[in-house]
Structure formats: C-alpha cells, structure tokens
C-alpha cells in the first residue's frame, strides 16, 4: 500500500500519505538503509493506530515479534528526539497573532493578553504491579496525567506527562518545568485554565473561571467568554484522541515509563498533522476533565491572579458605547 504511491493510508496508519512521508524524512536521513527507514515508520504507526499487541503487528508485517518491540521503542525515541522541532514556545513576533486568535475565540477584546490555554487529561494505562493504587484516579481507572498548553489553533506549545492519575492537576502544574522555570507565558501575558488550577499572577499568570455559583452577571459573562476561549485545548485533546483512538480509549498494554513516551509521540504527531493540513474532527467530550475546585495548599512563591481576573471581567462587561440617555444630555 505504501510503495504503490497512491493508496490511502489513513484507515490503517491514521495519517495521510504526505504526513507519513514528512515524518519519515524528519526521522531518518536519506541514506538510512534504503527502504528500512520507511518500514520502521510504518510498523510504529500501525502499532500506534491499531493499539494491538506486538504479536498482531508482527503477523501483519511478517516480521518477528521481538523486532516489532525493538522498532516501537526505537521509533518512539527517534520521534522524541525531534520533539523540540515540532513542540515549542512561539517567538515574540507571533504572540500578537496568537492573542488576536484568542480574542476571536473568546469573542472579546479583553482577551488581548491571552497567549495560551492549559489543561490536563488522564490517559488509561495498565498499572504496574507495585504502587498500583497511586495510578487510580478520581474516576476510578488507572491512568497517568498529561498536561498541555496550546495556542489558538490547538497546536501544542508545551507538554508534560507521567504523573500518576491520583495526583491533582495543581500539583502536576507546580512540578512542571513551565511553572518551576517560568517558561511561558512571557511577562504581561496570560494563560487560561479551568477550575482545577489556581488563579495566579505569579510565578506564571493563569486565569481561571469564577467558582460556581457565580455572584453576579459580570462573573457569569466572564465565565462564558473564558470557556469559549479555553475550549481550544479541549478540542486539541479531542482531535488527538480521535486520531489515536486505540491509544486513548483503552488501557495501554505497556510499562508506564514507555506509556509516557507514547503519549508524547502522539502529541508530536498531532502538531506534525496540523503543519501539513492533515485534520480530523475531534471526539465529542463526554464529560469535562475539570476536577472539583480544591487546590493543595502550597502558596510558596505564588501570587493570586484574582485582581487581574476582576479587571478583565470588568473590562469585558463595560459598555462599548455611550447609552442613548447619556448622548441626549450634556452633563
């Protein structure tokens, strides 16, 4: 199918032919053992797309099971080696375009300093024999946490995966490099997050919705526009899950350490697909990933972003033009 040059590859490999070719060129130099570079890429993609055992993939390609295992690990490492070429923070000159995109998503100019949306999701895994209870999340299945930041187009700017499912979103955030090293957003810019995160202005700025029930129409209006803008990260998760259904809708039958690599590979491939216009409709969200609003107490180095949120909410609710009654009188 691949070498005939025209057969559609998406049903079996979940990527269009142009995307598979681009991935192969990124992963392997042109002088890499002839057709072997193509075979390695296809074996990995077939395993990722089907979510079947190494034994089934070995039958499909007529190669030993041990070879499939070696190829899966080798290609995963190779994809992660090019991660920075596909998942990276935008340069300063792109921030204006991103903030404009979030203004359009939120339907309000008050979001002019927003340059990203952050969220987390649980990826099912087969728990390890030891400490399995640590991977049992609040929805009562075993998982690892996957945290991501996206731009207005759903492109991943940063990913962080591997914490056990029992760990709260806010703790995952505090231990991620984007937070600890204050990598993003730049000063004076903002990320949008759901209620599972604290509302912060330091060390990085994350604005969350007001807690329910809201106290007034200003808070309700802010939450509506916030949800519209932030939903782009949920859409990115939905697209990635739709493409790799076999990975994200059943437990990965690999060790947790390798499961984390597989998740990161899916994120890299997601950005590669966006770059080449290889698009899918997202999976519908069955239920929100937002956890109950309860944050672990660790305020060291943190500064609340509530005043910034209040200012943005007030600007969002401010009238855009003078009321007719005010225009009719000279005060």
mmCIF file of C-alpha atoms in Angstrom:
data_model
loop_
_atom_site.group_PDB
_atom_site.id
_atom_site.type_symbol
_atom_site.label_atom_id
_atom_site.label_comp_id
_atom_site.label_asym_id
_atom_site.label_seq_id
_atom_site.Cartn_x
_atom_site.Cartn_y
_atom_site.Cartn_z
ATOM 1 C CA UNK A 1 0.000 0.000 0.000
ATOM 2 C CA UNK A 2 2.728 2.459 0.871
ATOM 3 C CA UNK A 3 5.060 1.765 -2.016
ATOM 4 C CA UNK A 4 2.369 1.826 -4.711
ATOM 5 C CA UNK A 5 2.430 5.604 -4.273
ATOM 6 C CA UNK A 6 -1.320 6.273 -4.283
ATOM 7 C CA UNK A 7 -3.260 4.059 -1.821
ATOM 8 C CA UNK A 8 -4.937 5.888 1.051
ATOM 9 C CA UNK A 9 -3.021 5.216 4.276
ATOM 10 C CA UNK A 10 -5.247 6.862 6.862
ATOM 11 C CA UNK A 11 -7.540 3.839 7.537
ATOM 12 C CA UNK A 12 -4.566 1.728 8.686
ATOM 13 C CA UNK A 13 -1.984 4.311 9.751
ATOM 14 C CA UNK A 14 -4.215 7.269 10.781
ATOM 15 C CA UNK A 15 -2.091 9.709 8.739
ATOM 16 C CA UNK A 16 -2.293 10.892 5.157
ATOM 17 C CA UNK A 17 0.473 9.811 2.796
ATOM 18 C CA UNK A 18 2.087 13.266 2.726
ATOM 19 C CA UNK A 19 2.281 13.316 6.523
ATOM 20 C CA UNK A 20 3.825 9.835 6.651
ATOM 21 C CA UNK A 21 6.441 10.894 4.084
ATOM 22 C CA UNK A 22 7.198 14.086 6.020
ATOM 23 C CA UNK A 23 7.580 12.112 9.250
ATOM 24 C CA UNK A 24 9.922 9.619 7.595
ATOM 25 C CA UNK A 25 12.105 12.427 6.239
ATOM 26 C CA UNK A 26 12.237 14.084 9.659
ATOM 27 C CA UNK A 27 13.149 10.882 11.490
ATOM 28 C CA UNK A 28 15.708 9.306 9.219
ATOM 29 C CA UNK A 29 18.460 10.629 6.936
ATOM 30 C CA UNK A 30 18.060 9.878 3.247
ATOM 31 C CA UNK A 31 20.942 7.387 3.321
ATOM 32 C CA UNK A 32 19.354 5.319 6.115
ATOM 33 C CA UNK A 33 19.413 1.717 4.855
ATOM 34 C CA UNK A 34 17.149 2.095 1.824
ATOM 35 C CA UNK A 35 13.547 1.084 2.464
ATOM 36 C CA UNK A 36 14.266 0.165 6.105
ATOM 37 C CA UNK A 37 13.509 3.715 7.257
ATOM 38 C CA UNK A 38 10.059 3.510 5.684
ATOM 39 C CA UNK A 39 9.357 0.121 7.240
ATOM 40 C CA UNK A 40 10.317 1.271 10.734
ATOM 41 C CA UNK A 41 7.986 4.267 10.474
ATOM 42 C CA UNK A 42 5.089 2.169 9.145
ATOM 43 C CA UNK A 43 5.451 -0.542 11.786
ATOM 44 C CA UNK A 44 5.335 2.060 14.552
ATOM 45 C CA UNK A 45 2.363 3.919 13.061
ATOM 46 C CA UNK A 46 0.430 0.686 12.505
ATOM 47 C CA UNK A 47 1.021 -0.347 16.118
ATOM 48 C CA UNK A 48 0.002 3.129 17.327
ATOM 49 C CA UNK A 49 -3.107 3.209 15.136
ATOM 50 C CA UNK A 50 -4.341 -0.276 15.948
ATOM 51 C CA UNK A 51 -3.340 -0.478 19.611
ATOM 52 C CA UNK A 52 -2.900 -4.219 19.163
ATOM 53 C CA UNK A 53 -0.245 -6.474 20.614
ATOM 54 C CA UNK A 54 3.220 -6.759 19.121
ATOM 55 C CA UNK A 55 2.228 -10.249 18.012
ATOM 56 C CA UNK A 56 -0.595 -8.958 15.766
ATOM 57 C CA UNK A 57 1.668 -6.336 14.213
ATOM 58 C CA UNK A 58 4.324 -8.981 13.635
ATOM 59 C CA UNK A 59 1.813 -11.071 11.655
ATOM 60 C CA UNK A 60 0.710 -8.068 9.592
ATOM 61 C CA UNK A 61 4.282 -7.237 8.543
ATOM 62 C CA UNK A 62 5.601 -10.809 8.589
ATOM 63 C CA UNK A 63 8.453 -9.960 10.956
ATOM 64 C CA UNK A 64 9.402 -11.381 14.387
ATOM 65 C CA UNK A 65 7.544 -10.137 17.446
ATOM 66 C CA UNK A 66 10.833 -9.082 19.070
ATOM 67 C CA UNK A 67 11.577 -6.918 16.034
ATOM 68 C CA UNK A 68 8.239 -5.119 16.417
ATOM 69 C CA UNK A 69 9.049 -4.395 20.060
ATOM 70 C CA UNK A 70 12.501 -3.074 19.143
ATOM 71 C CA UNK A 71 11.077 -0.920 16.345
ATOM 72 C CA UNK A 72 8.354 0.562 18.575
ATOM 73 C CA UNK A 73 10.880 1.667 21.188
ATOM 74 C CA UNK A 74 13.433 2.847 18.624
ATOM 75 C CA UNK A 75 10.974 4.956 16.620
ATOM 76 C CA UNK A 76 9.417 6.399 19.783
ATOM 77 C CA UNK A 77 12.860 7.586 20.904
ATOM 78 C CA UNK A 78 13.526 8.959 17.423
ATOM 79 C CA UNK A 79 10.257 10.932 17.425
ATOM 80 C CA UNK A 80 11.054 12.352 20.848
ATOM 81 C CA UNK A 81 14.458 13.435 19.547
ATOM 82 C CA UNK A 82 12.707 15.824 17.120
ATOM 83 C CA UNK A 83 10.143 16.974 19.680
ATOM 84 C CA UNK A 84 11.626 20.475 20.005
ATOM 85 C CA UNK A 85 11.275 20.999 16.267
ATOM 86 C CA UNK A 86 7.507 20.495 16.478
ATOM 87 C CA UNK A 87 6.531 21.426 20.047
ATOM 88 C CA UNK A 88 7.995 24.742 21.170
ATOM 89 C CA UNK A 89 7.029 28.125 22.540
ATOM 90 C CA UNK A 90 6.290 30.770 19.903
ATOM 91 C CA UNK A 91 8.779 33.561 19.184
ATOM 92 C CA UNK A 92 7.896 37.060 20.357
ATOM 93 C CA UNK A 93 6.776 38.160 16.900
ATOM 94 C CA UNK A 94 3.997 35.513 16.886
ATOM 95 C CA UNK A 95 2.455 36.490 20.228
ATOM 96 C CA UNK A 96 0.269 39.196 18.702
ATOM 97 C CA UNK A 97 -1.246 36.756 16.206
ATOM 98 C CA UNK A 98 -1.924 34.236 18.987
ATOM 99 C CA UNK A 99 -3.540 36.838 21.240
ATOM 100 C CA UNK A 100 -5.691 38.007 18.316
ATOM 101 C CA UNK A 101 -6.762 34.406 17.824
ATOM 102 C CA UNK A 102 -7.835 34.106 21.449
ATOM 103 C CA UNK A 103 -9.746 37.386 21.226
ATOM 104 C CA UNK A 104 -11.690 35.885 18.330
ATOM 105 C CA UNK A 105 -12.274 32.616 20.189
ATOM 106 C CA UNK A 106 -13.495 34.415 23.290
ATOM 107 C CA UNK A 107 -15.441 36.996 21.297
ATOM 108 C CA UNK A 108 -13.977 39.837 23.329
ATOM 109 C CA UNK A 109 -11.064 42.276 23.068
ATOM 110 C CA UNK A 110 -10.454 41.875 26.816
ATOM 111 C CA UNK A 111 -8.522 38.681 25.988
ATOM 112 C CA UNK A 112 -5.828 40.631 24.154
ATOM 113 C CA UNK A 113 -3.086 39.371 26.505
ATOM 114 C CA UNK A 114 -4.060 35.691 26.331
ATOM 115 C CA UNK A 115 -1.451 33.583 24.511
ATOM 116 C CA UNK A 116 -2.339 30.028 25.535
ATOM 117 C CA UNK A 117 -4.737 27.610 27.173
ATOM 118 C CA UNK A 118 -3.659 24.953 29.668
ATOM 119 C CA UNK A 119 -5.434 21.741 30.635
ATOM 120 C CA UNK A 120 -4.794 18.152 31.645
ATOM 121 C CA UNK A 121 -6.308 14.784 30.819
ATOM 122 C CA UNK A 122 -5.992 11.206 32.071
ATOM 123 C CA UNK A 123 -4.568 8.514 29.790
ATOM 124 C CA UNK A 124 -5.504 4.947 30.676
ATOM 125 C CA UNK A 125 -2.657 2.539 31.409
ATOM 126 C CA UNK A 126 -2.127 -0.968 32.677
ATOM 127 C CA UNK A 127 -0.995 -0.297 36.268
ATOM 128 C CA UNK A 128 2.375 -1.583 37.459
ATOM 129 C CA UNK A 129 2.486 -4.412 39.976
ATOM 130 C CA UNK A 130 3.873 -2.092 42.651
ATOM 131 C CA UNK A 131 2.038 1.041 43.842
ATOM 132 C CA UNK A 132 -0.897 0.446 41.513
ATOM 133 C CA UNK A 133 -3.129 2.460 43.858
ATOM 134 C CA UNK A 134 -1.140 5.617 43.040
ATOM 135 C CA UNK A 135 -2.374 5.424 39.450
ATOM 136 C CA UNK A 136 -6.055 5.126 40.380
ATOM 137 C CA UNK A 137 -7.678 8.460 39.575
ATOM 138 C CA UNK A 138 -10.873 10.086 40.863
ATOM 139 C CA UNK A 139 -12.853 8.430 38.031
ATOM 140 C CA UNK A 140 -11.718 5.045 39.335
ATOM 141 C CA UNK A 141 -9.471 3.892 36.489
ATOM 142 C CA UNK A 142 -5.686 3.695 36.327
ATOM 143 C CA UNK A 143 -4.009 6.484 34.413
ATOM 144 C CA UNK A 144 -1.126 8.877 34.003
ATOM 145 C CA UNK A 145 -1.574 12.630 33.791
ATOM 146 C CA UNK A 146 -0.992 14.545 30.551
ATOM 147 C CA UNK A 147 -0.726 18.339 30.857
ATOM 148 C CA UNK A 148 -0.559 20.526 27.762
ATOM 149 C CA UNK A 149 -0.562 24.163 26.675
ATOM 150 C CA UNK A 150 -1.950 25.061 23.242
ATOM 151 C CA UNK A 151 -2.191 28.154 21.101
ATOM 152 C CA UNK A 152 -5.393 29.457 19.490
ATOM 153 C CA UNK A 153 -5.171 26.854 16.698
ATOM 154 C CA UNK A 154 -4.841 23.861 19.011
ATOM 155 C CA UNK A 155 -1.110 23.425 18.417
ATOM 156 C CA UNK A 156 0.752 22.080 21.431
ATOM 157 C CA UNK A 157 3.268 24.586 22.783
ATOM 158 C CA UNK A 158 4.297 22.526 25.799
ATOM 159 C CA UNK A 159 3.561 19.045 27.140
ATOM 160 C CA UNK A 160 4.254 17.360 30.470
ATOM 161 C CA UNK A 161 3.257 13.751 31.124
ATOM 162 C CA UNK A 162 3.888 10.965 33.584
ATOM 163 C CA UNK A 163 2.463 11.832 36.986
ATOM 164 C CA UNK A 164 0.174 9.104 38.396
ATOM 165 C CA UNK A 165 -3.553 9.601 37.971
ATOM 166 C CA UNK A 166 -4.178 10.168 41.679
ATOM 167 C CA UNK A 167 -2.157 13.408 41.610
ATOM 168 C CA UNK A 168 -4.167 16.650 41.491
ATOM 169 C CA UNK A 169 -3.897 18.960 38.462
ATOM 170 C CA UNK A 170 -2.487 21.805 40.550
ATOM 171 C CA UNK A 171 0.326 19.598 41.865
ATOM 172 C CA UNK A 172 1.180 18.433 38.352
ATOM 173 C CA UNK A 173 1.376 22.103 37.343
ATOM 174 C CA UNK A 174 3.640 23.035 40.272
ATOM 175 C CA UNK A 175 6.087 20.281 39.337
ATOM 176 C CA UNK A 176 6.160 21.000 35.615
ATOM 177 C CA UNK A 177 9.043 22.933 34.042
ATOM 178 C CA UNK A 178 6.705 25.566 32.574
ATOM 179 C CA UNK A 179 5.809 26.575 36.150
ATOM 180 C CA UNK A 180 9.053 25.933 38.015
ATOM 181 C CA UNK A 181 11.203 27.674 35.424
ATOM 182 C CA UNK A 182 8.599 30.283 34.433
ATOM 183 C CA UNK A 183 8.964 29.315 30.780
ATOM 184 C CA UNK A 184 5.619 30.567 29.467
ATOM 185 C CA UNK A 185 3.732 32.846 29.136
ATOM 186 C CA UNK A 186 6.064 35.854 28.888
ATOM 187 C CA UNK A 187 5.660 38.711 31.342
ATOM 188 C CA UNK A 188 2.369 40.604 30.966
ATOM 189 C CA UNK A 189 0.765 37.711 29.045
ATOM 190 C CA UNK A 190 -1.797 35.197 30.295
ATOM 191 C CA UNK A 191 -2.786 31.529 30.101
ATOM 192 C CA UNK A 192 -6.371 30.365 30.547
ATOM 193 C CA UNK A 193 -7.019 27.324 32.736
ATOM 194 C CA UNK A 194 -10.034 25.515 34.161
ATOM 195 C CA UNK A 195 -11.124 25.304 37.773
ATOM 196 C CA UNK A 196 -8.625 22.547 38.519
ATOM 197 C CA UNK A 197 -5.867 25.169 38.565
ATOM 198 C CA UNK A 198 -5.285 28.079 40.953
ATOM 199 C CA UNK A 199 -5.849 31.610 39.671
ATOM 200 C CA UNK A 200 -2.329 33.061 39.597
ATOM 201 C CA UNK A 201 -0.338 36.102 38.592
ATOM 202 C CA UNK A 202 2.967 34.631 39.802
ATOM 203 C CA UNK A 203 5.201 32.726 39.076
ATOM 204 C CA UNK A 204 3.214 32.400 35.834
ATOM 205 C CA UNK A 205 -0.118 34.003 35.046
ATOM 206 C CA UNK A 206 -3.089 31.636 34.814
ATOM 207 C CA UNK A 207 -6.634 32.943 34.884
ATOM 208 C CA UNK A 208 -9.393 30.509 35.828
ATOM 209 C CA UNK A 209 -13.190 30.908 35.798
ATOM 210 C CA UNK A 210 -15.103 32.133 38.827
ATOM 211 C CA UNK A 211 -16.391 29.412 41.117
ATOM 212 C CA UNK A 212 -19.975 28.306 40.771
ATOM 213 C CA UNK A 213 -22.418 29.617 41.753
ATOM 214 C CA UNK A 214 -21.288 32.993 40.424
ATOM 215 C CA UNK A 215 -22.262 36.063 42.413
ATOM 216 C CA UNK A 216 -23.321 38.458 39.649
ATOM 217 C CA UNK A 217 -23.766 38.867 35.871
ATOM 218 C CA UNK A 218 -20.218 40.194 35.470
ATOM 219 C CA UNK A 219 -18.746 36.910 36.725
ATOM 220 C CA UNK A 220 -21.204 34.859 34.654
ATOM 221 C CA UNK A 221 -20.318 36.790 31.492
ATOM 222 C CA UNK A 222 -16.591 36.360 32.138
ATOM 223 C CA UNK A 223 -17.018 32.602 32.619
ATOM 224 C CA UNK A 224 -18.888 32.259 29.320
ATOM 225 C CA UNK A 225 -16.232 34.060 27.299
ATOM 226 C CA UNK A 226 -13.435 32.327 29.223
ATOM 227 C CA UNK A 227 -14.953 28.931 28.379
ATOM 228 C CA UNK A 228 -15.174 29.772 24.670
ATOM 229 C CA UNK A 229 -11.525 30.759 24.507
ATOM 230 C CA UNK A 230 -10.176 27.977 26.711
ATOM 231 C CA UNK A 231 -12.076 25.220 24.895
ATOM 232 C CA UNK A 232 -9.406 25.161 22.174
ATOM 233 C CA UNK A 233 -7.174 22.994 24.390
ATOM 234 C CA UNK A 234 -10.029 20.528 24.936
ATOM 235 C CA UNK A 235 -10.541 20.456 21.176
ATOM 236 C CA UNK A 236 -6.828 19.639 20.713
ATOM 237 C CA UNK A 237 -7.181 16.708 23.123
ATOM 238 C CA UNK A 238 -10.303 15.607 21.248
ATOM 239 C CA UNK A 239 -8.537 15.642 17.866
ATOM 240 C CA UNK A 240 -5.576 13.701 19.229
ATOM 241 C CA UNK A 241 -7.875 11.128 20.833
ATOM 242 C CA UNK A 242 -9.883 10.786 17.619
ATOM 243 C CA UNK A 243 -6.729 10.051 15.635
ATOM 244 C CA UNK A 244 -5.243 7.575 18.105
ATOM 245 C CA UNK A 245 -8.430 6.022 19.472
ATOM 246 C CA UNK A 246 -6.695 2.725 20.221
ATOM 247 C CA UNK A 247 -4.222 4.517 22.491
ATOM 248 C CA UNK A 248 -6.563 6.852 24.366
ATOM 249 C CA UNK A 249 -9.754 4.815 24.718
ATOM 250 C CA UNK A 250 -8.336 1.675 26.251
ATOM 251 C CA UNK A 251 -5.503 0.938 28.654
ATOM 252 C CA UNK A 252 -2.029 0.936 27.145
ATOM 253 C CA UNK A 253 -0.552 -2.552 27.497
ATOM 254 C CA UNK A 254 2.981 -1.267 28.124
ATOM 255 C CA UNK A 255 5.012 -0.194 31.121
ATOM 256 C CA UNK A 256 4.080 3.256 32.490
ATOM 257 C CA UNK A 257 7.507 4.640 31.570
ATOM 258 C CA UNK A 258 7.015 3.688 27.926
ATOM 259 C CA UNK A 259 3.373 4.819 28.024
ATOM 260 C CA UNK A 260 4.602 8.345 28.787
ATOM 261 C CA UNK A 261 6.820 8.237 25.680
ATOM 262 C CA UNK A 262 3.905 7.033 23.554
ATOM 263 C CA UNK A 263 1.703 9.902 24.791
ATOM 264 C CA UNK A 264 4.433 12.416 23.943
ATOM 265 C CA UNK A 265 4.810 10.860 20.478
ATOM 266 C CA UNK A 266 1.079 11.313 19.857
ATOM 267 C CA UNK A 267 1.411 14.999 20.753
ATOM 268 C CA UNK A 268 4.370 15.434 18.378
ATOM 269 C CA UNK A 269 2.434 13.739 15.580
ATOM 270 C CA UNK A 270 -0.586 15.961 16.330
ATOM 271 C CA UNK A 271 1.497 19.078 15.631
ATOM 272 C CA UNK A 272 3.005 17.490 12.522
ATOM 273 C CA UNK A 273 -0.505 16.795 11.209
ATOM 274 C CA UNK A 274 -1.561 20.407 11.813
ATOM 275 C CA UNK A 275 1.513 21.612 9.944
ATOM 276 C CA UNK A 276 0.584 19.515 6.908
ATOM 277 C CA UNK A 277 -3.164 20.138 6.998
ATOM 278 C CA UNK A 278 -3.899 16.525 7.981
ATOM 279 C CA UNK A 279 -7.002 17.303 10.040
ATOM 280 C CA UNK A 280 -9.623 15.275 11.876
ATOM 281 C CA UNK A 281 -12.799 16.229 13.676
ATOM 282 C CA UNK A 282 -12.357 15.942 17.457
ATOM 283 C CA UNK A 283 -14.030 13.317 19.575
ATOM 284 C CA UNK A 284 -17.068 14.779 21.361
ATOM 285 C CA UNK A 285 -16.329 15.494 25.007
ATOM 286 C CA UNK A 286 -18.304 13.028 27.104
ATOM 287 C CA UNK A 287 -17.636 14.777 30.379
ATOM 288 C CA UNK A 288 -15.409 17.649 31.490
ATOM 289 C CA UNK A 289 -11.972 16.843 32.816
ATOM 290 C CA UNK A 290 -12.201 19.593 35.399
ATOM 291 C CA UNK A 291 -11.703 18.394 38.929
ATOM 292 C CA UNK A 292 -13.593 19.637 41.954
ATOM 293 C CA UNK A 293 -12.272 23.044 42.912
ATOM 294 C CA UNK A 294 -9.843 22.202 45.639
ATOM 295 C CA UNK A 295 -6.208 23.175 45.473
ATOM 296 C CA UNK A 296 -3.442 21.650 47.527
ATOM 297 C CA UNK A 297 -2.070 24.224 49.890
ATOM 298 C CA UNK A 298 1.374 25.294 48.748
ATOM 299 C CA UNK A 299 1.488 29.043 48.291
ATOM 300 C CA UNK A 300 5.255 29.429 48.321
ATOM 301 C CA UNK A 301 6.194 31.864 45.552
ATOM 302 C CA UNK A 302 2.577 32.135 44.372
ATOM 303 C CA UNK A 303 0.628 35.333 43.959
ATOM 304 C CA UNK A 304 -3.102 35.360 43.343
ATOM 305 C CA UNK A 305 -4.405 36.454 39.966
ATOM 306 C CA UNK A 306 -7.871 37.357 41.270
ATOM 307 C CA UNK A 307 -7.363 41.119 40.885
ATOM 308 C CA UNK A 308 -6.239 40.652 37.283
ATOM 309 C CA UNK A 309 -9.241 38.426 36.626
ATOM 310 C CA UNK A 310 -11.568 41.017 38.175
ATOM 311 C CA UNK A 311 -10.101 43.734 35.962
ATOM 312 C CA UNK A 312 -10.562 41.596 32.857
ATOM 313 C CA UNK A 313 -14.122 40.719 33.866
ATOM 314 C CA UNK A 314 -14.925 44.401 34.433
ATOM 315 C CA UNK A 315 -13.471 45.357 31.039
ATOM 316 C CA UNK A 316 -15.462 42.598 29.386
ATOM 317 C CA UNK A 317 -18.719 43.880 30.902
ATOM 318 C CA UNK A 318 -18.017 47.578 30.298
ATOM 319 C CA UNK A 319 -20.393 49.184 27.756
ATOM 320 C CA UNK A 320 -18.840 49.580 24.316
ATOM 321 C CA UNK A 321 -20.675 52.807 23.573
ATOM 322 C CA UNK A 322 -22.471 55.530 25.492
ATOM 323 C CA UNK A 323 -26.069 54.815 26.371
ATOM 324 C CA UNK A 324 -28.652 56.815 24.371
ATOM 325 C CA UNK A 325 -29.791 58.670 27.501
ATOM 326 C CA UNK A 326 -26.235 59.923 28.073
ATOM 327 C CA UNK A 327 -25.897 61.094 24.493
ATOM 328 C CA UNK A 328 -29.089 63.155 24.787
ATOM 329 C CA UNK A 329 -27.867 65.287 27.699
ATOM 330 C CA UNK A 330 -24.800 67.401 28.355
ATOM 331 C CA UNK A 331 -23.512 66.535 31.795
#
